[in-house]
Short mmCIF file of C-alpha atoms in Angstrom, two decimals:
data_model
loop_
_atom_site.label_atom_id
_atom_site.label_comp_id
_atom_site.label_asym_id
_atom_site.label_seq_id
_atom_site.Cartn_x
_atom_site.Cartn_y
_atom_site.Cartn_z
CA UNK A 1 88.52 113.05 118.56
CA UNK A 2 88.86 111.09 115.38
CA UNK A 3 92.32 109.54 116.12
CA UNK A 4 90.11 108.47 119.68
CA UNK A 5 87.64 106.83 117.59
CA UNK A 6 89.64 105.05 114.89
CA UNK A 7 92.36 103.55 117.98
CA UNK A 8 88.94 102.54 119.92
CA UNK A 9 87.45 100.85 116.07
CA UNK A 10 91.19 99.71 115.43
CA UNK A 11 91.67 97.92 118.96
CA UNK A 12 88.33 96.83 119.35
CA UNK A 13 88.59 95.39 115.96
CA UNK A 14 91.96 93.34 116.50
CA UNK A 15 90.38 91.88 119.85
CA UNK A 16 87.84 90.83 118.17
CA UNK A 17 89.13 89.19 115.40
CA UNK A 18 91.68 87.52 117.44
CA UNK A 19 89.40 86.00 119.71
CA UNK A 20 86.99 84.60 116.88
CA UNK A 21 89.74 83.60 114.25
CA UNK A 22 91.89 80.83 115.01
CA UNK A 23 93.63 80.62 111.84
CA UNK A 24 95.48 83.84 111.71
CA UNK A 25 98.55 83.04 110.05
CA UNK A 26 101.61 84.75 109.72
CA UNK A 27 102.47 85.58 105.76
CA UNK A 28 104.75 88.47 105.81
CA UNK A 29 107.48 88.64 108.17
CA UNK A 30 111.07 89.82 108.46
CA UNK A 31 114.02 91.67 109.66
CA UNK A 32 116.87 93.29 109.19
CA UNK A 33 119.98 94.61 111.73
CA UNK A 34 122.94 95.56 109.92
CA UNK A 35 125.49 98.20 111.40
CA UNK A 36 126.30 101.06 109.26
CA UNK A 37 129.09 103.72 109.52
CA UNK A 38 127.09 107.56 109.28
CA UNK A 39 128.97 110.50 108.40
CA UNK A 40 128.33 113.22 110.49
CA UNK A 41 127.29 116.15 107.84
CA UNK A 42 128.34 119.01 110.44
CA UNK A 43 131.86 117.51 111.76
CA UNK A 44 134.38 114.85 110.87
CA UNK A 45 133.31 112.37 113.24
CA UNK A 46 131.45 109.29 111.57
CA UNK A 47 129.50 107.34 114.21
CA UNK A 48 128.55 103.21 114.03
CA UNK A 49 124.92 102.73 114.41
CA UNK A 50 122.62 100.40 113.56
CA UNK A 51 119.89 100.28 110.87
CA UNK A 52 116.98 97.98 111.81
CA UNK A 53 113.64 96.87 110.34
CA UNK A 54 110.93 94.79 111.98
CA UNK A 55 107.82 93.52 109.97
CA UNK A 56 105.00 90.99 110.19
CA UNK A 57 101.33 90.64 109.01
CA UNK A 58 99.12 87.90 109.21
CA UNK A 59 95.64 87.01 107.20
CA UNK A 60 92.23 86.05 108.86
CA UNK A 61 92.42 83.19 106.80
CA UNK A 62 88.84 81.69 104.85
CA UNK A 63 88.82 78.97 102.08
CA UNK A 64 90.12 81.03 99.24
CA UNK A 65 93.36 81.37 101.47
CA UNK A 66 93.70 78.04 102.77
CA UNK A 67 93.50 76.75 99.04
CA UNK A 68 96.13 79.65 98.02
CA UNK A 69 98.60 77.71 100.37
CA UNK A 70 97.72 74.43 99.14
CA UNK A 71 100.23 72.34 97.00
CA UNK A 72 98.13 72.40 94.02
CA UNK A 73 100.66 75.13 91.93
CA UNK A 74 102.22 72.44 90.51
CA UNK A 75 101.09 69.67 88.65
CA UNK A 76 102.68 65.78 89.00
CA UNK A 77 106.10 67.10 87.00
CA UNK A 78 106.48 69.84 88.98
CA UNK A 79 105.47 72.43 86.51
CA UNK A 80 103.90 75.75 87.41
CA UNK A 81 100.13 75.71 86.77
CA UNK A 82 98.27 78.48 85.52
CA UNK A 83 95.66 79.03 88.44
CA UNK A 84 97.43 81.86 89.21
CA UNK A 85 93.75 83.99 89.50
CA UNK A 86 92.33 81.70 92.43
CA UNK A 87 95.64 81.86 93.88
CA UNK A 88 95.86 84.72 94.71
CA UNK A 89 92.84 85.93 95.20
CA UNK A 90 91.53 87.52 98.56
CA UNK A 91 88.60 87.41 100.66
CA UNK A 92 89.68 88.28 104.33
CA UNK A 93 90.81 90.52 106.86
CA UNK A 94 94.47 91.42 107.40
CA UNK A 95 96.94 93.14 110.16
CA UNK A 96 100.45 94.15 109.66
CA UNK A 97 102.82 96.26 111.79
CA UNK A 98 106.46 97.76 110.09
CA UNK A 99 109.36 98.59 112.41
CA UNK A 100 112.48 100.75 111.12
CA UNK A 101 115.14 102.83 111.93
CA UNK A 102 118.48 104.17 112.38
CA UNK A 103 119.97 103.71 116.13
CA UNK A 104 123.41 105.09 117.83
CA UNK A 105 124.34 104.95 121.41
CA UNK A 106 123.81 108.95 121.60
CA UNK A 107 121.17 110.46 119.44
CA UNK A 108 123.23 113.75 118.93
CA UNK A 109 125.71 111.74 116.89
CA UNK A 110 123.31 110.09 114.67
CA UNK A 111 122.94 112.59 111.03
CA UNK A 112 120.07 109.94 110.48
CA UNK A 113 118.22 109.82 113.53
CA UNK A 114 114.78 108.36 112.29
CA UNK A 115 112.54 105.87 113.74
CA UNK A 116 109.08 104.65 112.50
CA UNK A 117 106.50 102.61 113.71
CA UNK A 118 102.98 101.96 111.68
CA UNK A 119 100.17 99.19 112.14
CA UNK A 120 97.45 98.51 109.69
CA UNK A 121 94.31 96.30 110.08
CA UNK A 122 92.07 96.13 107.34
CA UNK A 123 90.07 93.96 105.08
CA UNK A 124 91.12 92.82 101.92
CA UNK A 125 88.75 92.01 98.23
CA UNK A 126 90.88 91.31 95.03
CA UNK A 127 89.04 89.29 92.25
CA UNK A 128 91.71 88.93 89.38
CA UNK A 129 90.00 87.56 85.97
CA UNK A 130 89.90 87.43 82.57
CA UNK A 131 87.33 90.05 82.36
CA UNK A 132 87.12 92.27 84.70
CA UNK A 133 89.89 92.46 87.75
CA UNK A 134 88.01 94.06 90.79
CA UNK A 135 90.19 95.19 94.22
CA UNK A 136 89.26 96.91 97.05
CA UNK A 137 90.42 97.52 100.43
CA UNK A 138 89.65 99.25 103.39
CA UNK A 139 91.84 99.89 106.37
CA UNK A 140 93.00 101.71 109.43
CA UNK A 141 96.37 103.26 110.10
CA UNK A 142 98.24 104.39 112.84
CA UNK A 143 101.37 105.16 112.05
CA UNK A 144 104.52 107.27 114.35
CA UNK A 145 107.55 108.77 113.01
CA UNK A 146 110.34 110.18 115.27
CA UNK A 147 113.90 110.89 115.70
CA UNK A 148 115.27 107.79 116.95
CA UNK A 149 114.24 107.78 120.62
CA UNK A 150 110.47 108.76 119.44
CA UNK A 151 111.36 112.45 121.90
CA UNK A 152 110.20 114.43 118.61
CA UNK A 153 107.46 112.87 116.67
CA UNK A 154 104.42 113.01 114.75
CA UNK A 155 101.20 110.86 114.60
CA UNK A 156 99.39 109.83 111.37
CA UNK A 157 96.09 108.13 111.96
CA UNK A 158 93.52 107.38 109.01
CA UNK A 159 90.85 105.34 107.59
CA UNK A 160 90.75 104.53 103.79
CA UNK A 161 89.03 102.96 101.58
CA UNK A 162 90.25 102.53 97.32
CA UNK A 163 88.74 100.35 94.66
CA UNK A 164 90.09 99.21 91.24
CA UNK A 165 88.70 97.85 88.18
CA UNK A 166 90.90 96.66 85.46
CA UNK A 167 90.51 94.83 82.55
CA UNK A 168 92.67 92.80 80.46
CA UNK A 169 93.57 95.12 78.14
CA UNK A 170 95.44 97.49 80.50
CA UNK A 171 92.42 100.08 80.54
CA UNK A 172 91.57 100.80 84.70
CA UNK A 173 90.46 103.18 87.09
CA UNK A 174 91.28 103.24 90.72
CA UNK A 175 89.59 105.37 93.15
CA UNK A 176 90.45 106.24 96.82
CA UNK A 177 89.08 107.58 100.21
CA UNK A 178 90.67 108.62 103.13
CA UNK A 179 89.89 109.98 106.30
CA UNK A 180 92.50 111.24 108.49
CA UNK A 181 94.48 113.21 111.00
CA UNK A 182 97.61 115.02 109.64
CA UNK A 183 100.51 116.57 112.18
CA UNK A 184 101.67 119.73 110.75
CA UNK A 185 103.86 120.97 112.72
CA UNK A 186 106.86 120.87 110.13
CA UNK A 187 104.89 122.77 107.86
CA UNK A 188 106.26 126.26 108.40
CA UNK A 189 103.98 128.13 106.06
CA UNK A 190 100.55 127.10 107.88
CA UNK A 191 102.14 127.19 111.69
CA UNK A 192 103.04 130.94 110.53
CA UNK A 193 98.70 131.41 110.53
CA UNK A 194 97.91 129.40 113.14
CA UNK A 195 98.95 127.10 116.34
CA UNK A 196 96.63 124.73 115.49
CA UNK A 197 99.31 121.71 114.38
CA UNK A 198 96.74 118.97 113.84
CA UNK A 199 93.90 118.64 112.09
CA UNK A 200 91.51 116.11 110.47
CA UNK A 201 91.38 115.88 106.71
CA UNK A 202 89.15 113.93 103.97
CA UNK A 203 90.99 113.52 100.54
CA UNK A 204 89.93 111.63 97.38
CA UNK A 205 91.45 110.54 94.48
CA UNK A 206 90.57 109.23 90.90
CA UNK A 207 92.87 108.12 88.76
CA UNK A 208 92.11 106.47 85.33
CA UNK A 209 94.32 105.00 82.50
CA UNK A 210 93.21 103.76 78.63
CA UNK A 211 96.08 101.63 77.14
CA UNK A 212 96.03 103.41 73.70
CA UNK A 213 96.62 100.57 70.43
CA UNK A 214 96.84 102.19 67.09
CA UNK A 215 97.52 98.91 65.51
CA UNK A 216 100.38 98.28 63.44
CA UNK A 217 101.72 101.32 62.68
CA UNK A 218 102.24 102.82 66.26
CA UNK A 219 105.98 102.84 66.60
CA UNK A 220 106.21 106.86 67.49
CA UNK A 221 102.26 106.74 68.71
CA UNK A 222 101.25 107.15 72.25
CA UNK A 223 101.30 104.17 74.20
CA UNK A 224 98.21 104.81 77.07
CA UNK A 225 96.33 108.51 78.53
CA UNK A 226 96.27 108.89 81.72
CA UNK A 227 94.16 110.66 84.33
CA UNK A 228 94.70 111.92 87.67
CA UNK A 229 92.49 113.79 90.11
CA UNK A 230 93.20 114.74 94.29
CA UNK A 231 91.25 116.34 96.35
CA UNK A 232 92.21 117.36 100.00
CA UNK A 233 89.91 119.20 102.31
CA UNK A 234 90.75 120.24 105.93
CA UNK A 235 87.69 119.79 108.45
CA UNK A 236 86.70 122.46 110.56
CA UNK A 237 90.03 125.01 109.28
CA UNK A 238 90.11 128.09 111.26
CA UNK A 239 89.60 131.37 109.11
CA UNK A 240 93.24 132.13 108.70
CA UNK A 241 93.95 128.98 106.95
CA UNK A 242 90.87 129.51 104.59
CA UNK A 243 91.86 132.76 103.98
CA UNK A 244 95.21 131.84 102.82
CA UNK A 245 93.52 128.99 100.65
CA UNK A 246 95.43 125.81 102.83
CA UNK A 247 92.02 124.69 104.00
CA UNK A 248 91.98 122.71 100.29
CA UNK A 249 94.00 121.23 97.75
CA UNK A 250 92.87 119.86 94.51
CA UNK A 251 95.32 118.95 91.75
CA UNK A 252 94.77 116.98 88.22
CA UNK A 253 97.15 115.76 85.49
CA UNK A 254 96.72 114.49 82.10
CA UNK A 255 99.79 112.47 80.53
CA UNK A 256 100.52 110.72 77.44
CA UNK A 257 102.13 108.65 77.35
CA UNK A 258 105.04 107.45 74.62
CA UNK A 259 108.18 104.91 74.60
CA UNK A 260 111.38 105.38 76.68
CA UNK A 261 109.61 107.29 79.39
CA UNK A 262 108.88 110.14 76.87
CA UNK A 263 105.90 111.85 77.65
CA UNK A 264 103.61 115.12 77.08
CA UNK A 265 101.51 115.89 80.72
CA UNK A 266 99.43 118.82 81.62
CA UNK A 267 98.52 119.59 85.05
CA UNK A 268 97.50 122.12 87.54
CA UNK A 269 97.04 122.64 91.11
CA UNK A 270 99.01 121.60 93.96
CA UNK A 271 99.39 118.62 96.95
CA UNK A 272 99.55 119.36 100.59
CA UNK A 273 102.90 120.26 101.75
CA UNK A 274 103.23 116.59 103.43
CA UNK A 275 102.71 115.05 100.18
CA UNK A 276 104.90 117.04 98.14
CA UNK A 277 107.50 114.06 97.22
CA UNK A 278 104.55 112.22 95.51
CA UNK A 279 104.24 114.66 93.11
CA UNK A 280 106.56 113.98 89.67
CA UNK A 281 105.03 116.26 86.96
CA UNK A 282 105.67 120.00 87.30
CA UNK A 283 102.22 122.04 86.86
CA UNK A 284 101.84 123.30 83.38
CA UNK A 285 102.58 121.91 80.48
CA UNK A 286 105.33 119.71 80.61
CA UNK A 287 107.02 117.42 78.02
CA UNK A 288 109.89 114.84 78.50
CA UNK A 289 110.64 113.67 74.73
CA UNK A 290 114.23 114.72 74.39
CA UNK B 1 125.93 90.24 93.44
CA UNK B 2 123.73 91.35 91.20
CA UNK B 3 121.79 89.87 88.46
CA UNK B 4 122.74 90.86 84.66
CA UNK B 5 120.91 91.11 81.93
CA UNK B 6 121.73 88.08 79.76
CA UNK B 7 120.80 85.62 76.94
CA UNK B 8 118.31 82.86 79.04
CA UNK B 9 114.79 82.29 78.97
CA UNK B 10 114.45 84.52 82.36
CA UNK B 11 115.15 87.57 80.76
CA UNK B 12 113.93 86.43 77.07
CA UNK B 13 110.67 85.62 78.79
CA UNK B 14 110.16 88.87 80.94
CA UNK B 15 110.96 90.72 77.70
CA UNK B 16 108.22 89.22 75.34
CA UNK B 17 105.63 89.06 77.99
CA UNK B 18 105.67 92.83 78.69
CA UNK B 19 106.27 93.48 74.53
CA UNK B 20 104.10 91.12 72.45
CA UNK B 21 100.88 92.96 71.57
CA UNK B 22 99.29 89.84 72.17
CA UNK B 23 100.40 89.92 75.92
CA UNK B 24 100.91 93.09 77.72
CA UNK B 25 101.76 95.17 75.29
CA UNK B 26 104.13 97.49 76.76
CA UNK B 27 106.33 98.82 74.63
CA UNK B 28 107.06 98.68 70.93
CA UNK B 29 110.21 96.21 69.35
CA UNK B 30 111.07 98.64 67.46
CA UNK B 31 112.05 101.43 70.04
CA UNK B 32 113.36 99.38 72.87
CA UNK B 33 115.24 95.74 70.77
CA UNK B 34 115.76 93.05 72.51
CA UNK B 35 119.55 93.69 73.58
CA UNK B 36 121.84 94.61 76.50
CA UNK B 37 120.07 97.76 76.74
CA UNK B 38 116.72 95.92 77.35
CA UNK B 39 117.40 94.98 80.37
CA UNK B 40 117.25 98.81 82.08
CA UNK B 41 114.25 99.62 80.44
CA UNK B 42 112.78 101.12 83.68
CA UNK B 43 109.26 99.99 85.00
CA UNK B 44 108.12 103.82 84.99
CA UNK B 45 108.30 103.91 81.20
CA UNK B 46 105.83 100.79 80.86
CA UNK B 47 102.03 101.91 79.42
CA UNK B 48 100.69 100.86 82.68
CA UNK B 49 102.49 102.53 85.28
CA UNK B 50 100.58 105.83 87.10
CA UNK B 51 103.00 108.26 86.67
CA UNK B 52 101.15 110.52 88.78
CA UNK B 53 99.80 108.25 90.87
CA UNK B 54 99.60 108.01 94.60
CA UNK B 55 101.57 105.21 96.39
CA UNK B 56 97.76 103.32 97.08
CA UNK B 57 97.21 103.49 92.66
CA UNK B 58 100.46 102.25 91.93
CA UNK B 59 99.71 99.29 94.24
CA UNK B 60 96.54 98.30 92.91
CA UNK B 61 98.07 99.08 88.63
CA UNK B 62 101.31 96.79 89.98
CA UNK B 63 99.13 94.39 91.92
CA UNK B 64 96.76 93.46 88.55
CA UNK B 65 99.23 93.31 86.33
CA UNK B 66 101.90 91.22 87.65
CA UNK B 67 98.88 88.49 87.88
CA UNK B 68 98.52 88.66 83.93
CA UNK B 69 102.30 88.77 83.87
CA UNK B 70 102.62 85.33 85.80
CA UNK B 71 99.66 83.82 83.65
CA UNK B 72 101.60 84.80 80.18
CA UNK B 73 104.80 83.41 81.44
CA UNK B 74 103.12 79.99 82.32
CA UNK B 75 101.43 80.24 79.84
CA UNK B 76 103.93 80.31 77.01
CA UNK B 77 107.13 79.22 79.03
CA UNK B 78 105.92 76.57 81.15
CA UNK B 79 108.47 76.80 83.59
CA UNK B 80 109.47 74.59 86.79
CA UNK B 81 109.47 75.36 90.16
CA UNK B 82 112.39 76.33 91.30
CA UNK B 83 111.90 75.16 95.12
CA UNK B 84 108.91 73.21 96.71
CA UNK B 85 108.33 76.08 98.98
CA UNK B 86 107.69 78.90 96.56
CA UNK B 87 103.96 79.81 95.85
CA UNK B 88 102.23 81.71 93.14
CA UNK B 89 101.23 84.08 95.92
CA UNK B 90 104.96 84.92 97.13
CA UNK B 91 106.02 85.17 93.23
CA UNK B 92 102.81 87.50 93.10
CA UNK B 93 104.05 89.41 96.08
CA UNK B 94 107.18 90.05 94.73
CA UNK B 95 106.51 90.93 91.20
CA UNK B 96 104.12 93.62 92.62
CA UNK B 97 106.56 95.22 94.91
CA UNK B 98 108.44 95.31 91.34
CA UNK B 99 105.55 96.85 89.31
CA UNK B 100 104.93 99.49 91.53
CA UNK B 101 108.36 100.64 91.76
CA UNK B 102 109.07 102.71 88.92
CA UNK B 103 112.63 102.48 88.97
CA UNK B 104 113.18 99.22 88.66
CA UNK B 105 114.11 97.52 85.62
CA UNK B 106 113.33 94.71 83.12
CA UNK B 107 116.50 92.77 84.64
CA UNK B 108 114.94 93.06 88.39
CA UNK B 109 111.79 91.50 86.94
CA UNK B 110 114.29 88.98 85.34
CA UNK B 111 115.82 88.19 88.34
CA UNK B 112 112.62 87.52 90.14
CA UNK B 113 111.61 85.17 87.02
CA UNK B 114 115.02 83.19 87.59
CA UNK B 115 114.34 82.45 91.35
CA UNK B 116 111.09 81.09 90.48
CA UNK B 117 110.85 79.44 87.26
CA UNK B 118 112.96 76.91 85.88
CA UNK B 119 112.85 77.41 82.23
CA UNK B 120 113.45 74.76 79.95
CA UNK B 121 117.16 76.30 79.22
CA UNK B 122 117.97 74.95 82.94
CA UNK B 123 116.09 71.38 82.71
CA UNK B 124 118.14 68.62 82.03
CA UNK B 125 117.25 66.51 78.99
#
């Protein structure tokens, strides 16, 4: 029902914005074909396929934009000019699609087989200054990964929104929002409890960091603290999955932070198994300084 | 092939930007000198950088710093442009995609610097 109502919001949306804008502009855009030679992991055969990738993305342009483009980074010498926080600057609405993959002439030969597909229309704040920096963003996803003829797949449609305030000093906090539909039918562990492969799901995040300054004397002091709290919560989880604890997720770290990548962290709790790979400290105390 | 870590005001400047305490302040002299090994200091060990961070926070940290990155470097390099069609926005873009990628090093940022700025150690006299 949700993934109905955000493609509806999402369509709708573009139509509309299409129609009324007529200074979308494309900003982002590229490819890239190359062949490449895969080794076959299960036999001695290595097959030529090709690796493509297919992006654009365009801005609903207003003033701020238009002046962004403008020739006014440079002054008469052709030296850079420091305007660099109206320059970038946003104000406006934004859509961007990503194409990539790995393609042979039979699928069964291809040890990468991987296609992926995602399109993104949102709307886009970011106030950079010498105070304060504020950026936020809100968005919907729809997203499809597959083996390389899409004939296995899964769907990821969302809404987010995050916020960040910075300032100058290297102090911020960000906070994030997100509502949407996970596929979970690779996830072994929950399919064991139930058949039930998709599911809606609201997660949160806070993350905070103070840039630590001891003055002087700081060469073997901490260099910033950092905070970081998730929170994942499955709507509407049948009773096996809250019985097993899967219906929610909440995980937080602490880490301080030194030179060289040397650090002492403390965390507990864990991510959902589809976001395992964004986790990098180990729960418990952990401690990188040698 | 790819950019090294070398004795120009690309790589001088990325350096003291991200060290001076009066800049961004993001790592000490004294623990990581201003030498060949510079250069592959990695982004993930800068003060900034959410370790723990989803891919969305390490956005938004890349995306505000690498404006007060650009600002320092005109500021106290006054560089060139290197070509009439380069914006602050694209060198924006492309810093961030640097910032948030905590394996890349002081010489990627470098490189970036190079192919935008032309620092007085290119002019002409």
């Amino acid at each position: 029902m949700l993934k109905i109502i955000l493609v509806s919001i999402f369509f709708y949306f573009s139509i509309s914005v299409w129609a009324e804008e007529g200074q979308k502009n494309s900003e982002k855009e590229g490819y890239t074909l190359k062949p490449v030679l895969l080794d076959g992991s299960n036999s001695n055969s290595i097959a030529l396929g090709i690796e493509y990738g297919l992006s654009n993305g365009w801005v609903f342009k207003g003033e701020e934009d238009e002046y962004a483009d403008s020739d006014s980074d440079v002054d008469e010498n052709g030296y850079w000019v420091d305007d660099v926080n109206k320059k970038v600057r946003r104000n406006s609405g934004y859509l961007k699609y990503e194409l990539s993959g790995v393609w042979t002439s039979e699928e069964e030969t291809n040890p990468e087989s991987f296609s992926k597909v995602k399109i993104e229309l949102g709307y886009d704040y970011f106030r950079p200054s010498d105070s304060w920096n504020k950026d936020f963003d809100f968005y919907l996803a729809y997203s499809m990964e597959g083996d390389q003829d899409f004939d296995n797949r899964q769907e990821v449609t969302s809404a987010s929104f995050s916020g960040y305030f910075g300032n100058p000093k290297g102090t911020y906090i960000v906070s994030i929002i997100e509502l949407g539909q996970v596929d979970a039918s690779e996830n072994e562990q929950r399919m064991a409890l139930t058949t039930i492969d998709k599911f809606d799901r609201l997660s949160g995040e806070v993350a905070f960091k103070y840039k630590l300054d001891f003055g002087e004397s700081r060469k073997y002091k901490p260099k910033s603290i950092g905070i970081n709290y998730r929170y994942f919560s499955e709507k509407s989880a049948p009773q096996s999955i809250k019985s097993a604890g899967l219906d929610k997720f909440k995980r937080y770290s602490i880490v301080l932070k030194f030179e060289h990548g040397l650090y002492i962290a403390y965390s507990k709790g864990e991510l959902p198994f589809d976001l395992q790979e964004e986790k990098v400290l180990k729960v418990g105390l952990t401690h990188n300084l040698f | 092939m790819a950019y090294k870590w070398r004795k120009n005001l690309a790589c001088f400047s990325t350096y003291r930007v991200l060290e001076r305490d009066d800049r961004l302040d993001q790592f000490e002299e004294e623990l990581v000198p201003l030498d060949k090994s510079a250069g592959k200091y990695k982004v993930s060990y800068m003060a900034f950088y959410p370790d723990d961070g989803s891919p969305k926070v390490k956005e938004k940290a890349a995306r505000n710093i690498a404006v007060k990155f650009i600002r320092f470097t005109i500021k106290d390099y006054k560089p060139k442009k290197e070509e009439t069609s380069q914006t602050l926005k694209k060198w924006h873009g492309e810093l961030t995609n640097l910032f948030k990628d905590g394996d890349k090093t002081l010489t990627d940022i470098a490189e970036v610097q190079d192919e935008y700025c032309k620092f007085k150690d290119e002019m002409e006299d």
